[in-house]
Amino acid sequence: MKRQNSLATSVCFFLMTGFIAAQTTKKTDSLEEKKIDDIVIIGYKTQKRSSLTAAVSVISDKKLQDSNTSSVSGLLQGKAAGVQILPGGGSAGSVATVKIRGTSTINGPSNALWVVDGVVMPYAPNLDPNQIESINILKDAASTALYGSKAANGIVQVFTKSGNSGKGTLSASLTNSFNMFNNGRFKLMNGTQLYDYFTSLKGAPAIPETLRNDGYNWLKDGTQTGVVQNYTIDFRGGSNNSKTYISGNYYNETGTVKGDEFNRLSFRINHEQTIKPWLILKPKVSLSYTTRKDTQASLYEMYLNMPWDNPRDSNGNLIRVDENYTGDWYGRDHSNYLYDLQWNYGKSNQLDLIGNLDAEIKFTDYLKFISTNNVTYKNYDNMYYTDPRSISGTSNKGQLTENYQKDISKFFNQMLRFDKDFGNHNINALAAYEYTDRFYKESRAGVYGVVPGTDIFNTGATTGQKPTGRKLDRAYNALLFNTEYVYDKKYFIQGSLRSESSSAFGANKRNGLFYAYSVGWNINKENFFKVKPVNEWKLRASRGLVGNTPSPDYGWQDLYRLTEKYNGQIGATWFQLGNAGLTWESIYQNNIGTDIRAFNNRLTLNIDYFNNKTKDLLVLVPLPSLTGVDRQYLNIGDVKNKGWEFNVNYSIIRSKDISWDLGFNISTYKNNVLSTRNNSTQVLDNYHVAIQGYDVTSFYMRKWLGVNPDNGEGQWEVINPDGSRSATSKYNLATVQVVGAATPDYYGSVSTNLNIKNFYLAANVYFSQGGQVYNFYREYFDSDGAYPYYNQMALKDGWTRWEKPGDIATHPAAVYNNNSLTNKPSSRYLEDASFVKLRSLRIGYNFPASLTEKMKIKSANIYIMGENLFTITKFSGVDPEVGNADNQTSYSGNAGAIYPIPRRFSLGLNFSF
């Protein structure tokens, strides 16, 4: 996209302007050269920033304030190079997925691991973002190897806020937001457009001309302006021996689709008590209670319904459209979904409890014992009620279904940490034992024949559903070792080792050994280095091995279903063939990088190159039906993943009244399959395939060759036995082949912070260039007459429909009940996924001290903020930045009816006493 090129040019211009300003700034600049040697916690260890040899991005809480979201993961978009945030849609309380350094597997788990206050979490935590002090993104083996089998996809390390010594501070944050439904470039026809389209279909029956009007707008009727309330109050304070942080939050959101509601109450207390000079206790408790209510229809229903059909009669009452309805109804499914929503609904409740009892024992100034002990508990239940008065409840006289889930994890880590200087030498080391387990249980049941308006089982129900359920458990234990040696703050060498045992594998493959080693060199500390503008220049490199385990907990075992009956007796059917030799998916990670600070620390530059190879890929392979069993997990194939990451931050202006910072990051990666099982074609879900030499996210379908100008028929490519290529108008004769991939060429963000006296402005622009997305819903709504009684997309600028011989058109001839299969999966609906988004814009005002003193408060500020303000893209669907659409479990590049991310406007007030 040309827009990206101009964007990059602008960034370079700003940077050059800043470089010139830095070289002419007077010595009175507030960022005069100073010693940068902050202490950071990376993984399991504490070390000085100057000695880091790992690829790590540190994100402070100040950089997390440009989004008003319920999800911690949603805060990370554009904040670090090499990190992609895949939105889970725009529904109230939706959770985004974090992906670090692309895709290193075929169909194994690819989401980042979450670690909160040193505790490995079994899933993305349900935390209030206001409780977070900082977030680290761990990207290479030097920073992740100590996490072993769970570290393959990088780590999001979260630190919550803590108390402080001295006078306590009580703070409050009040934010109200409005969510505007944002359907992107996906536009459906109104009644007039649909009439003209329908009557142009070859062979279409006659319809009344009275239908040629705007008609009923189903999408407008089903959507609304959502409201968000986000209120937080917290306390930080303590004494020399006692430090406490207490936070409470209320978050309530109504979605932009009617009937979508999310509500969460959160509470946290982090306490630190010095019992003796050598003993510190650190208890932590986090509690969240979340409720959801769902009386919404799917966007699919809103899209497909015809504007010629009105769901209400002349009196405004909803019409019951079923087999007995005698009025006019044009929609193919003969359904008015709004009728059932008068009574039918779903709701859920979730309780999250995270409890820590941690301790620190100081033996000497250089030797400590650190004990981390955690229990994470999640209790979830949902129900769905179908009223006997509804159309869907007619056959079974109503239905009530309930589902219960219990998820309990325990984490224990007992660590010795050593840190001592010997003159110019420093040794930093740790040794630890770790144990973690997880237990998950789910039960589901339901009844039929319910009394209208009741939502418990024993109120007259006549029959019941067959109960179902499942239970999973998993455990790990490990020994950890890490040593770092530093000489004269110039040279660094580090090594890590983790010996781990996991119940996810058989007895002979249960143990794994993961490792990493890294080196670093502070060139600026050398006597020969005389470049005064450079304050710090460090080179670093790392290599290591981390792992990935199968998402099911019993991939190595034979599995049976006890769901069949024979002669009145329960029988077992073979479901999964075991594999006693199943083992870790191993990722060998290599990273080289450099870190530079220059111009009196105005400029920060980080560059990384990584080259990773994944061996023994975990793949669920379907088995021939003759074997009598459906599937088996195997270790087959290899994948290579490599790329560059570039991050720069620059202080363009620093003075008493004005400061201006600019940040820019860009990442690029490429992956390809090195081998598969017998080097054969491995067909995956969502139109994807794994073939040696191709991208992991390759699309596998027929190649669209456009419209034949002579007859208006669609054409696809045929690869002939001799390798030549030709065109065919018969869909089933076309060759299924690789036609593209979802992997972008590059992605990144531009951010800026401007302060002028008490006013400030912060903005973030995110961009992605290249890669493709399959616009799946065009199969239904751009169907060339295959679905004449579904609403259709309005033709975009540049799209044309073939009408007569000689026409050069993008769309073939439209035929009533078209059976030419032009709307079936092919590269016709594969679109460019490039985009530029103004992710956020925040403008605020900090009240001056003279005013806050009169108000008898410590500080206060007010701001307005806009999010997801606009998107520049050629994609014809809702949003090219697709996440897990249509209940997909992983990112696929397949854009279905994902709930659009709303455009959000917020007004906030923060103050403290």
CSV table of N, CA, C and O in Angstrom, one decimal, residues 521-622:
chain,number,residue,atom,x,y,z
A,521,TRP,N,28.4,-7.8,24.9
A,521,TRP,CA,29.6,-7.0,24.9
A,521,TRP,C,29.2,-5.5,24.9
A,521,TRP,O,28.6,-5.0,23.9
A,522,ASN,N,29.5,-4.8,25.9
A,522,ASN,CA,29.3,-3.3,26.0
A,522,ASN,C,30.5,-2.6,25.3
A,522,ASN,O,31.5,-2.4,26.0
A,523,ILE,N,30.4,-2.3,24.1
A,523,ILE,CA,31.5,-1.8,23.3
A,523,ILE,C,31.9,-0.4,23.8
A,523,ILE,O,33.0,0.0,23.9
A,524,ASN,N,30.9,0.4,24.3
A,524,ASN,CA,31.1,1.7,24.7
A,524,ASN,C,32.0,1.8,26.0
A,524,ASN,O,32.6,2.8,26.3
A,525,LYS,N,32.2,0.6,26.7
A,525,LYS,CA,33.0,0.6,27.8
A,525,LYS,C,34.5,0.5,27.5
A,525,LYS,O,35.4,0.6,28.3
A,526,GLU,N,34.8,0.2,26.2
A,526,GLU,CA,36.2,0.0,25.8
A,526,GLU,C,36.9,1.3,25.7
A,526,GLU,O,36.3,2.3,25.3
A,527,ASN,N,38.2,1.3,26.0
A,527,ASN,CA,39.0,2.5,26.0
A,527,ASN,C,39.2,3.0,24.6
A,527,ASN,O,39.3,4.2,24.4
A,528,PHE,N,39.1,2.1,23.6
A,528,PHE,CA,39.3,2.6,22.2
A,528,PHE,C,38.0,3.3,21.6
A,528,PHE,O,38.1,3.9,20.6
A,529,PHE,N,36.9,3.1,22.3
A,529,PHE,CA,35.7,3.7,21.8
A,529,PHE,C,35.6,5.2,22.2
A,529,PHE,O,35.4,5.5,23.4
A,530,LYS,N,35.7,6.0,21.2
A,530,LYS,CA,35.8,7.5,21.5
A,530,LYS,C,34.6,8.2,20.8
A,530,LYS,O,34.7,9.5,20.6
A,531,VAL,N,33.5,7.6,20.5
A,531,VAL,CA,32.4,8.2,19.9
A,531,VAL,C,31.5,8.9,21.0
A,531,VAL,O,30.7,8.2,21.6
A,532,LYS,N,31.7,10.2,21.2
A,532,LYS,CA,31.0,10.8,22.3
A,532,LYS,C,29.5,10.8,22.2
A,532,LYS,O,28.8,10.7,23.3
A,533,PRO,N,28.9,11.0,21.0
A,533,PRO,CA,27.4,11.0,21.0
A,533,PRO,C,26.7,9.7,21.5
A,533,PRO,O,25.6,9.6,21.8
A,534,VAL,N,27.5,8.5,21.4
A,534,VAL,CA,27.0,7.2,21.8
A,534,VAL,C,27.2,7.0,23.3
A,534,VAL,O,28.3,6.9,23.8
A,535,ASN,N,26.1,6.9,24.1
A,535,ASN,CA,26.2,6.6,25.5
A,535,ASN,C,26.3,5.2,25.8
A,535,ASN,O,26.9,4.8,26.8
A,536,GLU,N,25.7,4.3,25.0
A,536,GLU,CA,25.8,2.9,25.2
A,536,GLU,C,25.6,2.2,23.9
A,536,GLU,O,24.8,2.5,23.1
A,537,TRP,N,26.5,1.1,23.7
A,537,TRP,CA,26.4,0.3,22.5
A,537,TRP,C,26.7,-1.1,22.9
A,537,TRP,O,27.8,-1.4,23.3
A,538,LYS,N,25.7,-2.0,22.8
A,538,LYS,CA,25.9,-3.4,23.3
A,538,LYS,C,25.6,-4.3,22.1
A,538,LYS,O,24.6,-4.1,21.4
A,539,LEU,N,26.4,-5.3,22.0
A,539,LEU,CA,26.1,-6.4,21.1
A,539,LEU,C,25.8,-7.7,21.9
A,539,LEU,O,26.4,-7.9,23.0
A,540,ARG,N,24.9,-8.5,21.4
A,540,ARG,CA,24.4,-9.7,22.2
A,540,ARG,C,24.0,-10.8,21.2
A,540,ARG,O,23.6,-10.5,20.1
A,541,ALA,N,24.1,-12.0,21.7
A,541,ALA,CA,23.7,-13.2,20.9
A,541,ALA,C,23.3,-14.3,21.8
A,541,ALA,O,23.8,-14.4,22.9
A,542,SER,N,22.4,-15.1,21.4
A,542,SER,CA,21.9,-16.2,22.2
A,542,SER,C,21.5,-17.4,21.3
A,542,SER,O,21.2,-17.2,20.1
A,543,ARG,N,21.5,-18.5,21.9
A,543,ARG,CA,21.0,-19.8,21.3
A,543,ARG,C,20.5,-20.7,22.4
A,543,ARG,O,20.9,-20.7,23.5
A,544,GLY,N,19.4,-21.4,22.0
A,544,GLY,CA,18.9,-22.3,23.0
A,544,GLY,C,17.8,-23.2,22.4
A,544,GLY,O,17.4,-23.1,21.2
A,545,LEU,N,17.3,-24.1,23.3
A,545,LEU,CA,16.2,-25.0,22.9
A,545,LEU,C,15.1,-24.9,23.9
A,545,LEU,O,15.3,-24.9,25.1
A,546,VAL,N,13.9,-24.7,23.4
A,546,VAL,CA,12.6,-24.7,24.2
A,546,VAL,C,11.7,-25.7,23.5
A,546,VAL,O,11.9,-26.2,22.5
A,547,GLY,N,10.5,-25.9,24.2
A,547,GLY,CA,9.6,-26.9,23.7
A,547,GLY,C,8.2,-26.5,23.6
A,547,GLY,O,7.8,-25.4,23.9
A,548,ASN,N,7.4,-27.4,23.0
A,548,ASN,CA,6.0,-27.2,22.9
A,548,ASN,C,5.3,-28.6,23.1
A,548,ASN,O,5.8,-29.6,22.7
A,549,THR,N,4.2,-28.6,23.9
A,549,THR,CA,3.5,-29.8,24.2
A,549,THR,C,2.2,-29.8,23.5
A,549,THR,O,1.6,-28.7,23.2
A,550,PRO,N,1.6,-31.0,23.3
A,550,PRO,CA,0.3,-31.0,22.6
A,550,PRO,C,-0.8,-30.4,23.5
A,550,PRO,O,-0.8,-30.5,24.7
A,551,SER,N,-1.8,-29.8,22.8
A,551,SER,CA,-2.9,-29.1,23.6
A,551,SER,C,-3.7,-30.1,24.3
A,551,SER,O,-4.2,-29.8,25.4
A,552,PRO,N,-4.0,-31.3,23.8
A,552,PRO,CA,-4.7,-32.3,24.6
A,552,PRO,C,-3.7,-32.9,25.6
A,552,PRO,O,-2.5,-32.9,25.4
A,553,ASP,N,-4.2,-33.4,26.7
A,553,ASP,CA,-3.3,-33.9,27.8
A,553,ASP,C,-3.0,-35.4,27.6
A,553,ASP,O,-2.2,-35.9,28.5
A,554,TYR,N,-3.5,-36.0,26.7
A,554,TYR,CA,-3.3,-37.5,26.6
A,554,TYR,C,-3.0,-37.9,25.1
A,554,TYR,O,-3.5,-38.9,24.6
A,555,GLY,N,-2.1,-37.1,24.5
A,555,GLY,CA,-1.8,-37.4,23.1
A,555,GLY,C,-1.0,-38.7,22.9
A,555,GLY,O,-1.0,-39.2,21.8
A,556,TRP,N,-0.4,-39.2,24.0
A,556,TRP,CA,0.4,-40.5,23.8
A,556,TRP,C,-0.4,-41.7,24.1
A,556,TRP,O,0.1,-42.8,24.0
A,557,GLN,N,-1.7,-41.6,24.6
A,557,GLN,CA,-2.5,-42.7,25.0
A,557,GLN,C,-3.6,-43.1,24.0
A,557,GLN,O,-4.1,-42.3,23.3
A,558,ASP,N,-4.0,-44.4,24.1
A,558,ASP,CA,-5.2,-44.8,23.4
A,558,ASP,C,-6.4,-44.2,24.1
A,558,ASP,O,-6.4,-44.2,25.4
A,559,LEU,N,-7.3,-43.6,23.4
A,559,LEU,CA,-8.5,-43.0,23.9
A,559,LEU,C,-9.7,-43.7,23.4
A,559,LEU,O,-9.8,-44.1,22.2
A,560,TYR,N,-10.7,-43.9,24.3
A,560,TYR,CA,-12.0,-44.5,23.9
A,560,TYR,C,-13.2,-43.6,24.3
A,560,TYR,O,-13.1,-42.9,25.3
A,561,ARG,N,-14.2,-43.8,23.5
A,561,ARG,CA,-15.5,-43.1,23.9
A,561,ARG,C,-16.5,-44.1,24.4
A,561,ARG,O,-16.7,-45.2,23.8
A,562,LEU,N,-17.0,-43.8,25.6
A,562,LEU,CA,-18.0,-44.7,26.2
A,562,LEU,C,-19.4,-44.1,25.9
A,562,LEU,O,-20.1,-43.8,26.8
A,563,THR,N,-19.7,-44.0,24.7
A,563,THR,CA,-20.9,-43.4,24.2
A,563,THR,C,-21.9,-44.3,23.5
A,563,THR,O,-23.0,-43.9,23.1
A,564,GLU,N,-21.5,-45.5,23.2
A,564,GLU,CA,-22.3,-46.4,22.4
A,564,GLU,C,-22.9,-47.5,23.3
A,564,GLU,O,-22.3,-47.9,24.3
A,565,LYS,N,-24.0,-48.0,22.8
A,565,LYS,CA,-24.6,-49.2,23.5
A,565,LYS,C,-24.9,-50.3,22.6
A,565,LYS,O,-25.2,-50.1,21.4
A,566,TYR,N,-24.7,-51.5,23.1
A,566,TYR,CA,-25.0,-52.7,22.3
A,566,TYR,C,-25.6,-53.7,23.2
A,566,TYR,O,-25.1,-54.1,24.3
A,567,ASN,N,-26.8,-54.1,22.8
A,567,ASN,CA,-27.6,-55.1,23.6
A,567,ASN,C,-27.8,-54.6,25.0
A,567,ASN,O,-27.7,-55.4,26.0
A,568,GLY,N,-28.0,-53.3,25.1
A,568,GLY,CA,-28.3,-52.8,26.5
A,568,GLY,C,-27.1,-52.5,27.3
A,568,GLY,O,-27.2,-52.0,28.4
A,569,GLN,N,-25.9,-52.8,26.8
A,569,GLN,CA,-24.7,-52.6,27.5
A,569,GLN,C,-23.9,-51.5,26.9
A,569,GLN,O,-23.9,-51.3,25.7
A,570,ILE,N,-23.2,-50.7,27.8
A,570,ILE,CA,-22.3,-49.7,27.3
A,570,ILE,C,-21.1,-50.2,26.7
A,570,ILE,O,-20.4,-51.1,27.2
A,571,GLY,N,-20.7,-49.7,25.5
A,571,GLY,CA,-19.6,-50.2,24.8
A,571,GLY,C,-18.6,-49.0,24.5
A,571,GLY,O,-19.0,-47.9,24.5
A,572,ALA,N,-17.3,-49.4,24.3
A,572,ALA,CA,-16.3,-48.4,24.1
A,572,ALA,C,-16.0,-48.4,22.6
A,572,ALA,O,-15.8,-49.5,22.0
A,573,THR,N,-15.8,-47.2,22.0
A,573,THR,CA,-15.4,-47.1,20.6
A,573,THR,C,-14.0,-46.5,20.6
A,573,THR,O,-13.8,-45.5,21.4
A,574,TRP,N,-13.1,-47.0,19.8
A,574,TRP,CA,-11.8,-46.5,19.7
A,574,TRP,C,-11.7,-45.1,19.1
A,574,TRP,O,-12.2,-45.0,17.9
A,575,PHE,N,-11.2,-44.1,19.7
A,575,PHE,CA,-11.2,-42.8,19.3
A,575,PHE,C,-9.9,-42.3,18.8
A,575,PHE,O,-9.7,-41.6,17.9
A,576,GLN,N,-8.8,-42.6,19.6
A,576,GLN,CA,-7.5,-42.1,19.3
A,576,GLN,C,-6.5,-43.2,19.5
A,576,GLN,O,-6.5,-43.9,20.5
A,577,LEU,N,-5.6,-43.4,18.5
A,577,LEU,CA,-4.5,-44.4,18.6
A,577,LEU,C,-3.4,-43.8,19.4
A,577,LEU,O,-2.9,-42.7,19.1
A,578,GLY,N,-2.9,-44.5,20.4
A,578,GLY,CA,-1.8,-43.9,21.2
A,578,GLY,C,-0.5,-44.0,20.5
A,578,GLY,O,-0.3,-44.7,19.5
A,579,ASN,N,0.5,-43.2,21.0
A,579,ASN,CA,1.8,-43.1,20.5
A,579,ASN,C,2.8,-43.0,21.6
A,579,ASN,O,3.0,-41.9,22.1
A,580,ALA,N,3.3,-44.2,22.1
A,580,ALA,CA,4.2,-44.2,23.2
A,580,ALA,C,5.5,-43.4,23.0
A,580,ALA,O,6.1,-42.9,23.9
A,581,GLY,N,5.8,-43.2,21.7
A,581,GLY,CA,7.0,-42.4,21.4
A,581,GLY,C,6.8,-41.0,21.2
A,581,GLY,O,7.8,-40.2,20.8
A,582,LEU,N,5.6,-40.5,21.4
A,582,LEU,CA,5.3,-39.0,21.3
A,582,LEU,C,6.2,-38.2,22.2
A,582,LEU,O,6.3,-38.5,23.4
A,583,THR,N,6.8,-37.1,21.7
A,583,THR,CA,7.7,-36.3,22.5
A,583,THR,C,7.5,-34.9,22.2
A,583,THR,O,6.6,-34.5,21.4
A,584,TRP,N,8.4,-34.0,22.8
A,584,TRP,CA,8.3,-32.6,22.7
A,584,TRP,C,8.4,-32.1,21.2
A,584,TRP,O,9.2,-32.7,20.5
A,585,GLU,N,7.7,-31.1,20.9
A,585,GLU,CA,8.0,-30.3,19.7
A,585,GLU,C,9.2,-29.4,20.1
A,585,GLU,O,9.0,-28.6,21.0
A,586,SER,N,10.3,-29.5,19.5
A,586,SER,CA,11.5,-28.8,19.9
A,586,SER,C,11.8,-27.6,19.0
A,586,SER,O,11.8,-27.8,17.8
A,587,ILE,N,12.0,-26.5,19.6
A,587,ILE,CA,12.3,-25.2,18.9
A,587,ILE,C,13.7,-24.8,19.2
A,587,ILE,O,14.0,-24.4,20.4
A,588,TYR,N,14.6,-24.8,18.2
A,588,TYR,CA,16.0,-24.3,18.4
A,588,TYR,C,16.0,-22.8,18.0
A,588,TYR,O,15.8,-22.5,16.8
A,589,GLN,N,16.3,-22.0,18.9
A,589,GLN,CA,16.2,-20.5,18.7
A,589,GLN,C,17.5,-19.9,18.7
A,589,GLN,O,18.4,-20.1,19.6
A,590,ASN,N,17.8,-19.0,17.7
A,590,ASN,CA,19.0,-18.3,17.6
A,590,ASN,C,18.7,-16.8,17.5
A,590,ASN,O,17.7,-16.4,16.7
A,591,ASN,N,19.4,-15.9,18.2
A,591,ASN,CA,19.1,-14.5,18.1
A,591,ASN,C,20.4,-13.7,18.2
A,591,ASN,O,21.3,-14.0,19.0
A,592,ILE,N,20.5,-12.7,17.4
A,592,ILE,CA,21.6,-11.7,17.6
A,592,ILE,C,21.0,-10.3,17.6
A,592,ILE,O,20.0,-10.1,16.9
A,593,GLY,N,21.5,-9.4,18.4
A,593,GLY,CA,20.9,-8.1,18.5
A,593,GLY,C,21.9,-7.1,18.9
A,593,GLY,O,23.0,-7.4,19.4
A,594,THR,N,21.5,-5.8,18.9
A,594,THR,CA,22.3,-4.7,19.3
A,594,THR,C,21.4,-3.7,20.0
A,594,THR,O,20.2,-3.5,19.5
A,595,ASP,N,21.9,-3.0,21.0
A,595,ASP,CA,21.2,-2.0,21.7
A,595,ASP,C,22.0,-0.7,21.8
A,595,ASP,O,23.2,-0.8,22.2
A,596,ILE,N,21.5,0.4,21.4
A,596,ILE,CA,22.2,1.6,21.3
A,596,ILE,C,21.4,2.8,22.0
A,596,ILE,O,20.2,2.9,21.9
A,597,ARG,N,22.1,3.5,22.9
A,597,ARG,CA,21.6,4.8,23.4
A,597,ARG,C,22.6,5.9,23.0
A,597,ARG,O,23.8,5.7,23.1
A,598,ALA,N,22.0,7.0,22.5
A,598,ALA,CA,22.9,8.0,22.0
A,598,ALA,C,22.3,9.4,22.2
A,598,ALA,O,21.1,9.5,22.6
A,599,PHE,N,23.1,10.4,21.9
A,599,PHE,CA,22.7,11.8,22.0
A,599,PHE,C,22.1,12.1,23.3
A,599,PHE,O,21.0,12.6,23.5
A,600,ASN,N,23.0,12.0,24.3
A,600,ASN,CA,22.6,12.2,25.7
A,600,ASN,C,21.3,11.4,26.1
A,600,ASN,O,20.4,11.9,26.8
A,601,ASN,N,21.3,10.2,25.6
A,601,ASN,CA,20.2,9.2,25.9
A,601,ASN,C,18.9,9.6,25.3
A,601,ASN,O,17.8,9.1,25.7
A,602,ARG,N,18.9,10.5,24.3
A,602,ARG,CA,17.7,10.9,23.6
A,602,ARG,C,17.2,9.7,22.7
A,602,ARG,O,16.1,9.5,22.5
A,603,LEU,N,18.2,9.0,22.1
A,603,LEU,CA,17.9,8.0,21.1
A,603,LEU,C,18.1,6.6,21.8
A,603,LEU,O,19.1,6.4,22.4
A,604,THR,N,17.1,5.8,21.6
A,604,THR,CA,17.2,4.4,22.0
A,604,THR,C,16.9,3.5,20.7
A,604,THR,O,15.9,3.7,20.1
A,605,LEU,N,17.8,2.6,20.4
A,605,LEU,CA,17.7,1.8,19.2
A,605,LEU,C,18.0,0.4,19.5
A,605,LEU,O,19.0,0.1,20.2
A,606,ASN,N,17.1,-0.5,19.1
A,606,ASN,CA,17.2,-2.0,19.3
A,606,ASN,C,17.0,-2.7,18.0
A,606,ASN,O,15.9,-2.4,17.3
A,607,ILE,N,17.9,-3.5,17.6
A,607,ILE,CA,17.8,-4.3,16.4
A,607,ILE,C,18.0,-5.8,16.7
A,607,ILE,O,19.0,-6.1,17.4
A,608,ASP,N,17.1,-6.7,16.3
A,608,ASP,CA,17.3,-8.1,16.5
A,608,ASP,C,17.1,-8.9,15.2
A,608,ASP,O,16.2,-8.5,14.4
A,609,TYR,N,17.8,-9.9,15.1
A,609,TYR,CA,17.6,-10.9,14.0
A,609,TYR,C,17.5,-12.3,14.6
A,609,TYR,O,18.3,-12.6,15.5
A,610,PHE,N,16.4,-13.0,14.3
A,610,PHE,CA,16.2,-14.3,14.9
A,610,PHE,C,16.1,-15.4,13.7
A,610,PHE,O,15.6,-15.0,12.7
A,611,ASN,N,16.5,-16.6,14.0
A,611,ASN,CA,16.4,-17.7,13.1
A,611,ASN,C,16.1,-18.9,13.9
A,611,ASN,O,17.0,-19.4,14.6
A,612,ASN,N,14.9,-19.4,13.8
A,612,ASN,CA,14.4,-20.5,14.6
A,612,ASN,C,14.1,-21.7,13.8
A,612,ASN,O,13.5,-21.5,12.7
A,613,LYS,N,14.3,-22.9,14.3
A,613,LYS,CA,14.0,-24.1,13.6
A,613,LYS,C,13.2,-25.0,14.6
A,613,LYS,O,13.6,-25.3,15.7
A,614,THR,N,12.0,-25.4,14.1
A,614,THR,CA,11.2,-26.3,14.9
A,614,THR,C,11.3,-27.7,14.4
A,614,THR,O,11.1,-28.0,13.2
A,615,LYS,N,11.6,-28.7,15.2
A,615,LYS,CA,11.7,-30.1,14.8
A,615,LYS,C,10.7,-30.9,15.6
A,615,LYS,O,10.2,-30.5,16.6
A,616,ASP,N,10.4,-32.1,15.0
A,616,ASP,CA,9.5,-33.0,15.7
A,616,ASP,C,8.1,-32.4,15.9
A,616,ASP,O,7.5,-32.4,17.0
A,617,LEU,N,7.6,-31.7,14.8
A,617,LEU,CA,6.3,-31.1,14.9
A,617,LEU,C,5.2,-32.0,15.4
A,617,LEU,O,5.1,-33.1,15.0
A,618,LEU,N,4.4,-31.5,16.4
A,618,LEU,CA,3.2,-32.3,16.9
A,618,LEU,C,2.1,-32.1,15.9
A,618,LEU,O,1.5,-31.0,15.8
A,619,VAL,N,1.7,-33.1,15.3
A,619,VAL,CA,0.6,-33.1,14.3
A,619,VAL,C,-0.5,-34.2,14.6
A,619,VAL,O,-0.1,-35.3,14.8
A,620,LEU,N,-1.7,-33.8,14.6
A,620,LEU,CA,-2.8,-34.7,14.8
A,620,LEU,C,-3.2,-35.2,13.4
A,620,LEU,O,-3.7,-34.5,12.5
A,621,VAL,N,-2.9,-36.5,13.1
A,621,VAL,CA,-3.0,-37.1,11.8
A,621,VAL,C,-4.3,-37.9,11.7
A,621,VAL,O,-4.5,-38.8,12.5
A,622,PRO,N,-5.2,-37.6,10.7
A,622,PRO,CA,-6.3,-38.5,10.5
A,622,PRO,C,-5.9,-39.9,10.0
A,622,PRO,O,-5.0,-39.9,9.1
